[in-house]
Coordinates of C-alpha atoms and ligand atoms in Angstrom, one line a residue:
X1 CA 0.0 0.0 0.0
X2 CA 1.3 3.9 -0.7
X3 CA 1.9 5.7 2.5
X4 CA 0.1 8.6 3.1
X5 CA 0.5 12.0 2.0
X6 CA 2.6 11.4 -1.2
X7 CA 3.1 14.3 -3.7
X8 CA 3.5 13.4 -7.1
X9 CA 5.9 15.7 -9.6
X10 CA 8.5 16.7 -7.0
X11 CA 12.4 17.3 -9.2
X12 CA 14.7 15.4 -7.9
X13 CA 16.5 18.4 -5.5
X14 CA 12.9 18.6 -4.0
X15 CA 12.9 14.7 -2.5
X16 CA 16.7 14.7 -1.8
X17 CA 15.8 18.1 0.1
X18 CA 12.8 16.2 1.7
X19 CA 14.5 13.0 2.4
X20 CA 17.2 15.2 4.3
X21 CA 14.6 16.5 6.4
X22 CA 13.0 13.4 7.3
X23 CA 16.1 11.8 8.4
X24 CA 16.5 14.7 10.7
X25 CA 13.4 15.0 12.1
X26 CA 13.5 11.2 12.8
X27 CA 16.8 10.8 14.6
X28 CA 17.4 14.6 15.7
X29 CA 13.5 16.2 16.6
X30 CA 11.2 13.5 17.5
X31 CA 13.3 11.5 20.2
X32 CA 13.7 14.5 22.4
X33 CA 10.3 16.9 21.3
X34 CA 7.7 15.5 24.1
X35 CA 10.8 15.8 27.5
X36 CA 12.0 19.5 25.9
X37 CA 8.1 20.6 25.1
X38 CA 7.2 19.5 28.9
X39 CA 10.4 21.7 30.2
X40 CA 9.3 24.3 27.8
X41 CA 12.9 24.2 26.2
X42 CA 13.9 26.2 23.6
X43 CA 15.3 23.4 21.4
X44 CA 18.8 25.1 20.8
X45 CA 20.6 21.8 19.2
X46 CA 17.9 21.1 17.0
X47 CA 18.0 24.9 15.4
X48 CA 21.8 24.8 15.2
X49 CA 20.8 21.6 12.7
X50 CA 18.4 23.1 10.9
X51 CA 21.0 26.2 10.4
X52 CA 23.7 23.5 9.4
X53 CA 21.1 21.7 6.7
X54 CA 20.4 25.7 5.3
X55 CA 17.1 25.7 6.2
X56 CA 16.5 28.8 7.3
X57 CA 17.7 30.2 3.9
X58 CA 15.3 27.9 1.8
X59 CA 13.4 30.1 0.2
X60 CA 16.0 33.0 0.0
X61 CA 17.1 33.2 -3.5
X62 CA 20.5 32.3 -4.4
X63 CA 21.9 35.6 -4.9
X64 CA 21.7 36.4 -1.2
X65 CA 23.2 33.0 -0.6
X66 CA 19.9 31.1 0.1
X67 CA 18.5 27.8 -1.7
X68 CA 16.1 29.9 -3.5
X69 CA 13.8 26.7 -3.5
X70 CA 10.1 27.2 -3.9
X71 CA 7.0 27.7 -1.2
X72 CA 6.3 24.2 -2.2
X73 CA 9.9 22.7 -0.7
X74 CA 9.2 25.0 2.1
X75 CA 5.6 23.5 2.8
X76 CA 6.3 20.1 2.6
X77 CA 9.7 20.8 4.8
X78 CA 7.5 22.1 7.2
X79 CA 4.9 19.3 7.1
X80 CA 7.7 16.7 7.9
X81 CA 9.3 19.3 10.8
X82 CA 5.6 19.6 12.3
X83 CA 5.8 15.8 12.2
X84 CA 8.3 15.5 14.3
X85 CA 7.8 18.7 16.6
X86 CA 5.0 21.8 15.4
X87 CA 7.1 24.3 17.5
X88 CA 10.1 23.7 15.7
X89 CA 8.0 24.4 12.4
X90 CA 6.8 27.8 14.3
X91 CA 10.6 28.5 14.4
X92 CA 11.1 29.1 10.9
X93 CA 7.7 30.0 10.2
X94 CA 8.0 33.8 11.2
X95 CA 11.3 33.9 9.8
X96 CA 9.9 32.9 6.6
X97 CA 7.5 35.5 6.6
X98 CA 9.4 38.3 7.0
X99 CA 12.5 37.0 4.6
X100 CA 9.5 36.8 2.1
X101 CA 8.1 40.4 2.9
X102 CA 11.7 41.7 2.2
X103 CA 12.2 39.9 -0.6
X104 CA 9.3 41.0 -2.5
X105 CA 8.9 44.3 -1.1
X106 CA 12.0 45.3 0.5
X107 CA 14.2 47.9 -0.9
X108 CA 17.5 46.9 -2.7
X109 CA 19.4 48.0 0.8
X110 CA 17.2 46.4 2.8
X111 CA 17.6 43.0 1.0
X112 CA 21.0 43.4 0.4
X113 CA 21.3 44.1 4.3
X114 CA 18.9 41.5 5.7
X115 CA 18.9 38.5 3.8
X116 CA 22.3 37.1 3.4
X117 CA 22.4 37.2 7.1
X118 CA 18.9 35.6 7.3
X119 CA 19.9 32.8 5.1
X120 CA 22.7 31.8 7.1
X121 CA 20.2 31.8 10.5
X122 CA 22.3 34.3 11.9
X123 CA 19.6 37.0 12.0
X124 CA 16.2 35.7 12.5
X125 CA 12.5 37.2 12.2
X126 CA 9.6 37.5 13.7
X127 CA 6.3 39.4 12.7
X128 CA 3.9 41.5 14.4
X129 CA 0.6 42.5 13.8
X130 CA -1.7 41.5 16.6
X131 CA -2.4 43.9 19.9
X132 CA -4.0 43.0 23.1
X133 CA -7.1 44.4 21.8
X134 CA -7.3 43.0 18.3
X135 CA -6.1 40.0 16.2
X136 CA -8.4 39.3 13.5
X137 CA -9.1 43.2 12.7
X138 CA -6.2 44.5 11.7
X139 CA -7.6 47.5 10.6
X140 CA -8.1 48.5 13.9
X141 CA -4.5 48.9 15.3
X142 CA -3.4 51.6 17.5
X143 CA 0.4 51.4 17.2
X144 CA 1.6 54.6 16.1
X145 CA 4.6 55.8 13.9
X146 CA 5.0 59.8 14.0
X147 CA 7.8 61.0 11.8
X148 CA 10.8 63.7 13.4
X149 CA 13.0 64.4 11.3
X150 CA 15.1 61.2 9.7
X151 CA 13.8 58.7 12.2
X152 CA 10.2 57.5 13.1
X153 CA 9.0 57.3 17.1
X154 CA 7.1 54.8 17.6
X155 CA 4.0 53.7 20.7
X156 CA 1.9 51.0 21.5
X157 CA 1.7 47.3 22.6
X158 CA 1.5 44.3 20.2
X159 CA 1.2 41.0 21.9
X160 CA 1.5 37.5 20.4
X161 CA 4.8 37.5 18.9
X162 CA 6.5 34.3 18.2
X163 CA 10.0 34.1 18.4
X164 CA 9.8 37.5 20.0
X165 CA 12.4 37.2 22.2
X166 CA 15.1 34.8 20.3
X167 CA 14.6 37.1 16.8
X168 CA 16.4 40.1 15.8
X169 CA 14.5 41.0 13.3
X170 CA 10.9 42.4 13.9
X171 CA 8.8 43.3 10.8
X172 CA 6.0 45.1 13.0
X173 CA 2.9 46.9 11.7
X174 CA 1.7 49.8 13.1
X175 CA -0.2 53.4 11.9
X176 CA 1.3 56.1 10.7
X177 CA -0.7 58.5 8.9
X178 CA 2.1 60.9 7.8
X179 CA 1.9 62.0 4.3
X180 CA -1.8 61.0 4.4
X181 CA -4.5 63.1 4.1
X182 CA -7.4 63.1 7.2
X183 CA -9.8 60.3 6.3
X184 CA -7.6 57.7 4.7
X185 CA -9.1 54.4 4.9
X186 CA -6.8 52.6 7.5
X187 CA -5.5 50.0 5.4
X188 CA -4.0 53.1 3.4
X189 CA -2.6 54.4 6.5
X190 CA -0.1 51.5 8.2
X191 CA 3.3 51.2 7.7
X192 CA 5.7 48.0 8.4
X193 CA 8.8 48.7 10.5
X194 CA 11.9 46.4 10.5
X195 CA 13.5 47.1 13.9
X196 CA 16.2 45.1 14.6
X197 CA 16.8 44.3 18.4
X198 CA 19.1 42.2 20.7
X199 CA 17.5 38.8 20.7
X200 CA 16.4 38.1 24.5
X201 CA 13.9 39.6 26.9
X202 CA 13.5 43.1 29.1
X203 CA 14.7 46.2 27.3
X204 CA 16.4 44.8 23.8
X205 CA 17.0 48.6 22.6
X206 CA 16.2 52.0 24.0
X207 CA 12.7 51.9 23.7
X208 CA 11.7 48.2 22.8
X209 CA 10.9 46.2 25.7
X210 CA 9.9 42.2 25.4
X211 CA 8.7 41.8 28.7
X212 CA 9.3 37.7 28.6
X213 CA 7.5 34.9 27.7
X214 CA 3.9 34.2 27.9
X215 CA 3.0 30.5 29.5
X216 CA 0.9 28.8 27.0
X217 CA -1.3 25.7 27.2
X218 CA 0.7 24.3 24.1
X219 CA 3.2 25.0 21.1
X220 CA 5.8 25.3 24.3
X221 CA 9.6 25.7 23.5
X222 CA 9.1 28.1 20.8
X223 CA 8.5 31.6 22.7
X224 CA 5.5 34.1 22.1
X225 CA 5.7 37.5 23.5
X226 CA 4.4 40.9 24.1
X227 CA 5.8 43.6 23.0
X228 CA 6.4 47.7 24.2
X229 CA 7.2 50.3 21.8
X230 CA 7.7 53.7 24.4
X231 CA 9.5 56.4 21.8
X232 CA 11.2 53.8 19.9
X233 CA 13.1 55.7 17.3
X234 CA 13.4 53.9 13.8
X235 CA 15.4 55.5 11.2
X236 CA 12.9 56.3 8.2
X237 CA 15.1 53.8 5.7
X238 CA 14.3 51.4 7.8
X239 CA 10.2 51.4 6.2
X240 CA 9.3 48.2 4.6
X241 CA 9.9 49.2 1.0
X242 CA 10.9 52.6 1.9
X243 CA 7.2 54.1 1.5
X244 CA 4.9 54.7 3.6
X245 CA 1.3 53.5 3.7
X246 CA 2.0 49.9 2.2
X247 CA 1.9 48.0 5.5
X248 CA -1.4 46.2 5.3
X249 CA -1.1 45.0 2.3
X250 CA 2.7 43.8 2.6
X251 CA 1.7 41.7 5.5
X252 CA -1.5 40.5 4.1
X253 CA 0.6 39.0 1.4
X254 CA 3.1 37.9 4.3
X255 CA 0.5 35.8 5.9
X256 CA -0.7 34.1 2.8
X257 CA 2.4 31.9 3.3
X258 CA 1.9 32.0 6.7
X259 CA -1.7 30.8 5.8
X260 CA 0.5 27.9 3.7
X261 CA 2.5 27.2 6.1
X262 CA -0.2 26.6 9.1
X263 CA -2.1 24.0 6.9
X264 CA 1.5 22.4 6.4
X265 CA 1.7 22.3 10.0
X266 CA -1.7 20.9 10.7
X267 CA -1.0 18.2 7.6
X268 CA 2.1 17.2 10.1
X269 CA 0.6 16.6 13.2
X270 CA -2.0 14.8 11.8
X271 CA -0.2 12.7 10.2
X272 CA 1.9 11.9 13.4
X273 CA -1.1 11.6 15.1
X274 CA -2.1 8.7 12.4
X275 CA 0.7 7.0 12.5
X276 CA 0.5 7.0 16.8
X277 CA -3.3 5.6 16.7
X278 CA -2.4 3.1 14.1
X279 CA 0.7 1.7 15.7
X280 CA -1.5 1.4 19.0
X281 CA -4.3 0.4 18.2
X282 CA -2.6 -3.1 16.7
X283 CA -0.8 -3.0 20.3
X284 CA -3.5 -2.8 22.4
X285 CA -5.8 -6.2 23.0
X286 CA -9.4 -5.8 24.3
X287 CA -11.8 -8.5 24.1
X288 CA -9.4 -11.1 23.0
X289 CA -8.0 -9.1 19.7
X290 CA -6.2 -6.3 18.8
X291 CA -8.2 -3.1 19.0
X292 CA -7.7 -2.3 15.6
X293 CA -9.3 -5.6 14.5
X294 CA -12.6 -4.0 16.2
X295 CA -14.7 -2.5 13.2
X296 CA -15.2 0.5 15.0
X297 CA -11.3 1.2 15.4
X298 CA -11.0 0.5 12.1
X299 CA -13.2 2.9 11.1
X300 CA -11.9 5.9 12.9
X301 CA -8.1 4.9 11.4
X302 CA -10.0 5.2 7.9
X303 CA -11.8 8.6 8.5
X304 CA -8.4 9.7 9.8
X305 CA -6.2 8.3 6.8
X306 CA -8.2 9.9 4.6
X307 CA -8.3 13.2 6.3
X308 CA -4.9 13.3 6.2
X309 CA -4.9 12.8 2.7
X310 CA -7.6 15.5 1.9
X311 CA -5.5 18.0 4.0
X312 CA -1.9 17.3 2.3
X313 CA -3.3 17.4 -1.5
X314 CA -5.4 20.9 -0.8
X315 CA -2.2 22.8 1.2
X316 CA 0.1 21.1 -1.7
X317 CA -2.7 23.1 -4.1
X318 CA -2.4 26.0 -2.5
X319 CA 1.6 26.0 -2.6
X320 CA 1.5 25.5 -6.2
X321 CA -0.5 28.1 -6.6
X322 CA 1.4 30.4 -5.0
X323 CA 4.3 29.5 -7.1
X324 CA 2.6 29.7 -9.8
X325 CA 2.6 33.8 -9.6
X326 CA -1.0 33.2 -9.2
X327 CA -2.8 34.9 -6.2
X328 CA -3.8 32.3 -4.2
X329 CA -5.6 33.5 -1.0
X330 CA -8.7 31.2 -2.2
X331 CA -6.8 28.3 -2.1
X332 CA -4.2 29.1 1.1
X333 CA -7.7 29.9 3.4
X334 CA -9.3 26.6 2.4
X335 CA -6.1 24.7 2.4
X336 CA -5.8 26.0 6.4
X337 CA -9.4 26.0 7.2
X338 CA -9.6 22.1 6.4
X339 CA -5.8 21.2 7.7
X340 CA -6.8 22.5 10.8
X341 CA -9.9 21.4 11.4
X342 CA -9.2 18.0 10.4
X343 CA -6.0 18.0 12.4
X344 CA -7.8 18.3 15.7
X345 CA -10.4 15.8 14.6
X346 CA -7.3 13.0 13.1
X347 CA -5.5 14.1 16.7
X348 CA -8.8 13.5 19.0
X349 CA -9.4 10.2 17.3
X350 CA -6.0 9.2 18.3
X351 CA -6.4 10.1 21.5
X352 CA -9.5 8.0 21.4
X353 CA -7.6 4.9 20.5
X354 CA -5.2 5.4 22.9
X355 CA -8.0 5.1 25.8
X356 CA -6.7 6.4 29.1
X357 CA -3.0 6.1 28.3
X358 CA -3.7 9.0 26.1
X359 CA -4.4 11.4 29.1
X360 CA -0.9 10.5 30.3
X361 CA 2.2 12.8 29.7
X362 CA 4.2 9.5 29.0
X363 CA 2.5 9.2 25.4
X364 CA 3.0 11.3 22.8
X365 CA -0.6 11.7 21.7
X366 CA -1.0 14.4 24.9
X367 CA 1.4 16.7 23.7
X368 CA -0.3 16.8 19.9
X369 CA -3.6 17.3 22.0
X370 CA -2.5 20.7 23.3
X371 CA -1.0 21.5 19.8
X372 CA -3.4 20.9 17.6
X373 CA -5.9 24.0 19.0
X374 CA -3.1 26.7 18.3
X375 CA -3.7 26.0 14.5
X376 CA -7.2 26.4 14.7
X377 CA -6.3 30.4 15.9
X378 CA -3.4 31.2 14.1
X379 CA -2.6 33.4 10.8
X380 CA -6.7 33.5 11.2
X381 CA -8.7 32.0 12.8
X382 CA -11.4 29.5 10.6
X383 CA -14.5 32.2 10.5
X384 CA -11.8 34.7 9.2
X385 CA -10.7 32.1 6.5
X386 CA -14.4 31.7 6.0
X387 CA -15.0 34.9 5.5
X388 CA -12.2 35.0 2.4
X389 CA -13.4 32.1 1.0
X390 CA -17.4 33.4 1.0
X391 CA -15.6 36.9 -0.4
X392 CA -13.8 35.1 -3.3
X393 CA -16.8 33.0 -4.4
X394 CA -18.8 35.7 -4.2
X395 CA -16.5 37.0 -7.1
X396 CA -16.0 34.4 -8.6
X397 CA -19.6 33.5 -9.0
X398 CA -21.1 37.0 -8.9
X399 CA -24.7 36.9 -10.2
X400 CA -25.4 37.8 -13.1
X401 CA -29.2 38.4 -14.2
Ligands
FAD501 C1 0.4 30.8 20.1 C2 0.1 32.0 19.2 C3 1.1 32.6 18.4 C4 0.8 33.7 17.7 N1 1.8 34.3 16.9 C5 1.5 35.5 16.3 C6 2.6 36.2 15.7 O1 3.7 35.7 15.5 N2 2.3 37.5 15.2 C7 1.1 38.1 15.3 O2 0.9 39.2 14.8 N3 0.0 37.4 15.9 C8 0.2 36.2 16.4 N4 -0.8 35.5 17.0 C9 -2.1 36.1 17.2 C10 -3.2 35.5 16.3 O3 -2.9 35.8 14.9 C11 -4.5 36.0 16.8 O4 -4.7 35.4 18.1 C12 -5.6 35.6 15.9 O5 -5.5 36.4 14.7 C13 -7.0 35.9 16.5 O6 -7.1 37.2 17.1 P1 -7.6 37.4 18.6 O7 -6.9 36.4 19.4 O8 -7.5 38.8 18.9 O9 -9.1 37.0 18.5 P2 -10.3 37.9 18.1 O10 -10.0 38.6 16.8 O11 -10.7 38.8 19.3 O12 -11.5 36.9 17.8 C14 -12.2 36.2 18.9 C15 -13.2 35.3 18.3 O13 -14.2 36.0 17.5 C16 -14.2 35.6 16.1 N5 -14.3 36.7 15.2 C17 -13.6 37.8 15.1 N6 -14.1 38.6 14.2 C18 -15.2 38.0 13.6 C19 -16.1 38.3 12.5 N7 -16.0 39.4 11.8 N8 -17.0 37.4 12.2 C20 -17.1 36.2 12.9 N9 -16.3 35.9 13.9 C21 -15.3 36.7 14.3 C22 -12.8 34.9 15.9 O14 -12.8 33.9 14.9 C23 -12.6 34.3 17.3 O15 -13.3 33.0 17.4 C24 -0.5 34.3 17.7 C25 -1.5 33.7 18.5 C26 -1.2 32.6 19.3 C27 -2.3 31.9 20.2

């Protein structure tokens, strides 16, 4: 029988690249991922790998000393990190995000500044929009940028940044209605700042203050933060693109890798979680027979098998798309919409089979539990990708009588 989630068409760089990853994940990520995710451990020897293997520069072109490979390679690397570990994959998820930001909006200094030190891992990003009073409306962020002079002050609290304390590199949206006349819708009116900071926590640069890391229920290891702007002065080259105004919809085109990227992740857990509840489930006896031999186990492997399969060909879609120079949010809502709810459903199940031994920290499955919610949040939650999917086929399929 063919394992699951297969993709056909891959070049042969893609599955040497992919085999590569695999290996590692196997002997490198999953051994230790359930003792360092209980510690809440940043995982330092399994990022100085991933730095070793290049992956941090994967999607860099070559001319700033990346791979240059495509959102594709990147997807189904992070499927097989999420595999092994999701918090690993939210590593090099934000760092992603913002080497893509400055490669297709970023000035030639800015690129020529940034990302050869970005491919190497020696700078790394992180990316913030959210606030403590908003997350899904971005339009309604009270950040502020005022312009003096040659340099930007910036205000305001954003929360929720991962990676905010180990990055250096913060691509972080506020307002700043400068240049723009009174009235300007506020998508017109945000700006994205690349302030580089001291990776760590308390005051990281005159101004900037991470204020440490906030305890989560899951997706531990990795750290998420707040962060306090109090007249933090940004020079004005250092504006996204070197215009402001643009910030909205630089991010927005930030997050539809994101968006790729979550489903990825959600394809990865649920396939761990799959191959967990089938491995048990022909361990464990109950009434004379193995569990799985039970029609009803059997049942929930094949919902879950094919779940996993639905999940890896619609985010593999949605890369390709992308790729493709085609816009793609369509495609990258659905493809996380479905991965992540069917990853909590393929992860539940699992945790089904393994009957109480799932509530137990010993097993695997428990950790995956308090994963899988994270995705259903993150990049947007579902009713915001349902709300981009309704928009687009309301486009598509605008009536015409
Ligand atoms: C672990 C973690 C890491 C994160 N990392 C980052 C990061 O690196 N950078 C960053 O900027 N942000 C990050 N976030 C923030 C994340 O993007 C937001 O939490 C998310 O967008 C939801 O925003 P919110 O929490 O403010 O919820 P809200 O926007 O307050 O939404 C609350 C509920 O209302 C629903 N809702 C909101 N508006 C509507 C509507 N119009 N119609 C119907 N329902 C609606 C939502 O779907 C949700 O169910 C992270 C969050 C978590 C939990």
């Amino acid at each position: 029988m063919a394992r699951l989630a297969q993709t056909a068409g891959l070049t042969d760089v893609q599955q040497e690249i992919l085999a590569t990853v695999r290996d590692f994940v196997d002997k490198e990520i999953i051994p230790v991922a359930t003792e360092l995710e209980h510690r809440d451990e940043y995982p330092q020897q399994i990022v100085d790998g991933l730095k070793e293997l290049g992956l941090f520069g994967l999607m860099i072109p070559e001319e700033y000393g990346g791979l240059g490979e495509s959102l594709l390679t990147y997807a189904l690397c992070v499927e097989e990190i999420a595999r092994g570990w999701m918090s690993v994959s939210g590593i090099i998820n934000t760092h992603f995000i913002v080497a893509y930001m400055l490669k297709q909006h970023g000035t030639q200094e800015q690129k020529d500044h940034f990302l050869p030190r970005m491919a190497a891992g020696d700078i790394r990003g992180a990316f913030s929009m959210s606030e403590p009073g908003l997350g899904s409306d971005v339009s309604a962020i009270t950040s502020k940028a005022v312009k003096d002079g040659d340099e930007y002050v910036l205000n305001g609290q954003k929360m929720w940044l991962t990676n905010g304390g180990t990055s250096s590199l913060v691509a972080v949206l506020v307002r700043s209605d400068e240049g723009h006349p009174e009235g300007t819708a506020p998508h017109k009116s945000m700006t994205t700042f690349l302030v580089e900071k001291e990776p760590g926590f308390g005051e990281v640069r005159p101004g900037l203050t991470i204020p440490g890391k906030i305890d989560k229920m899951g997706y531990k290891g990795v750290d998420t933060t707040e962060l306090i702007m109090d007249d933090l002065r940004i020079p004005a080259d250092r504006v996204l693109g070197g215009v402001t105004g643009r910030g909205f919809y630089q991010m927005m085109d930030g997050v539809e890798v994101g968006r790729v990227n979550v489903a990825a992740r959600g394809c990865g857990v649920a396939q761990r979680a799959f191959e967990l509840g089938v491995q048990y489930a022909q361990q464990r006896h109950t009434f004379g027979k193995p569990i799985a031999q039970h029609q009803a186990i059997q049942f929930k492997l094949a919902e879950m098998a094919t779940k996993v399969e639905a999940a890896h060909a619609m985010m593999v879609n949605a890369a390709r798309k992308k790729d493709s120079g085609e816009r793609n949010d369509l495609e990258a809502g659905m493809a996380k919409y479905l991965a992540s709810e069917y990853c909590k459903e393929v992860v539940e199940d699992a945790f089904r089979i393994h009957g109480g031994y799932g509530f137990s920290k010993e097993y695997e499955i428990e950790r995956l539990y308090r994963e899988a919610p994270m995705l259903l949040i993150g990049e947007g939650t579902a009713e915001i990708q349902k709300m981009i999917i309704g928009r687009r086929l309301l486009e598509e399929y605008r009536f015409q009588g």
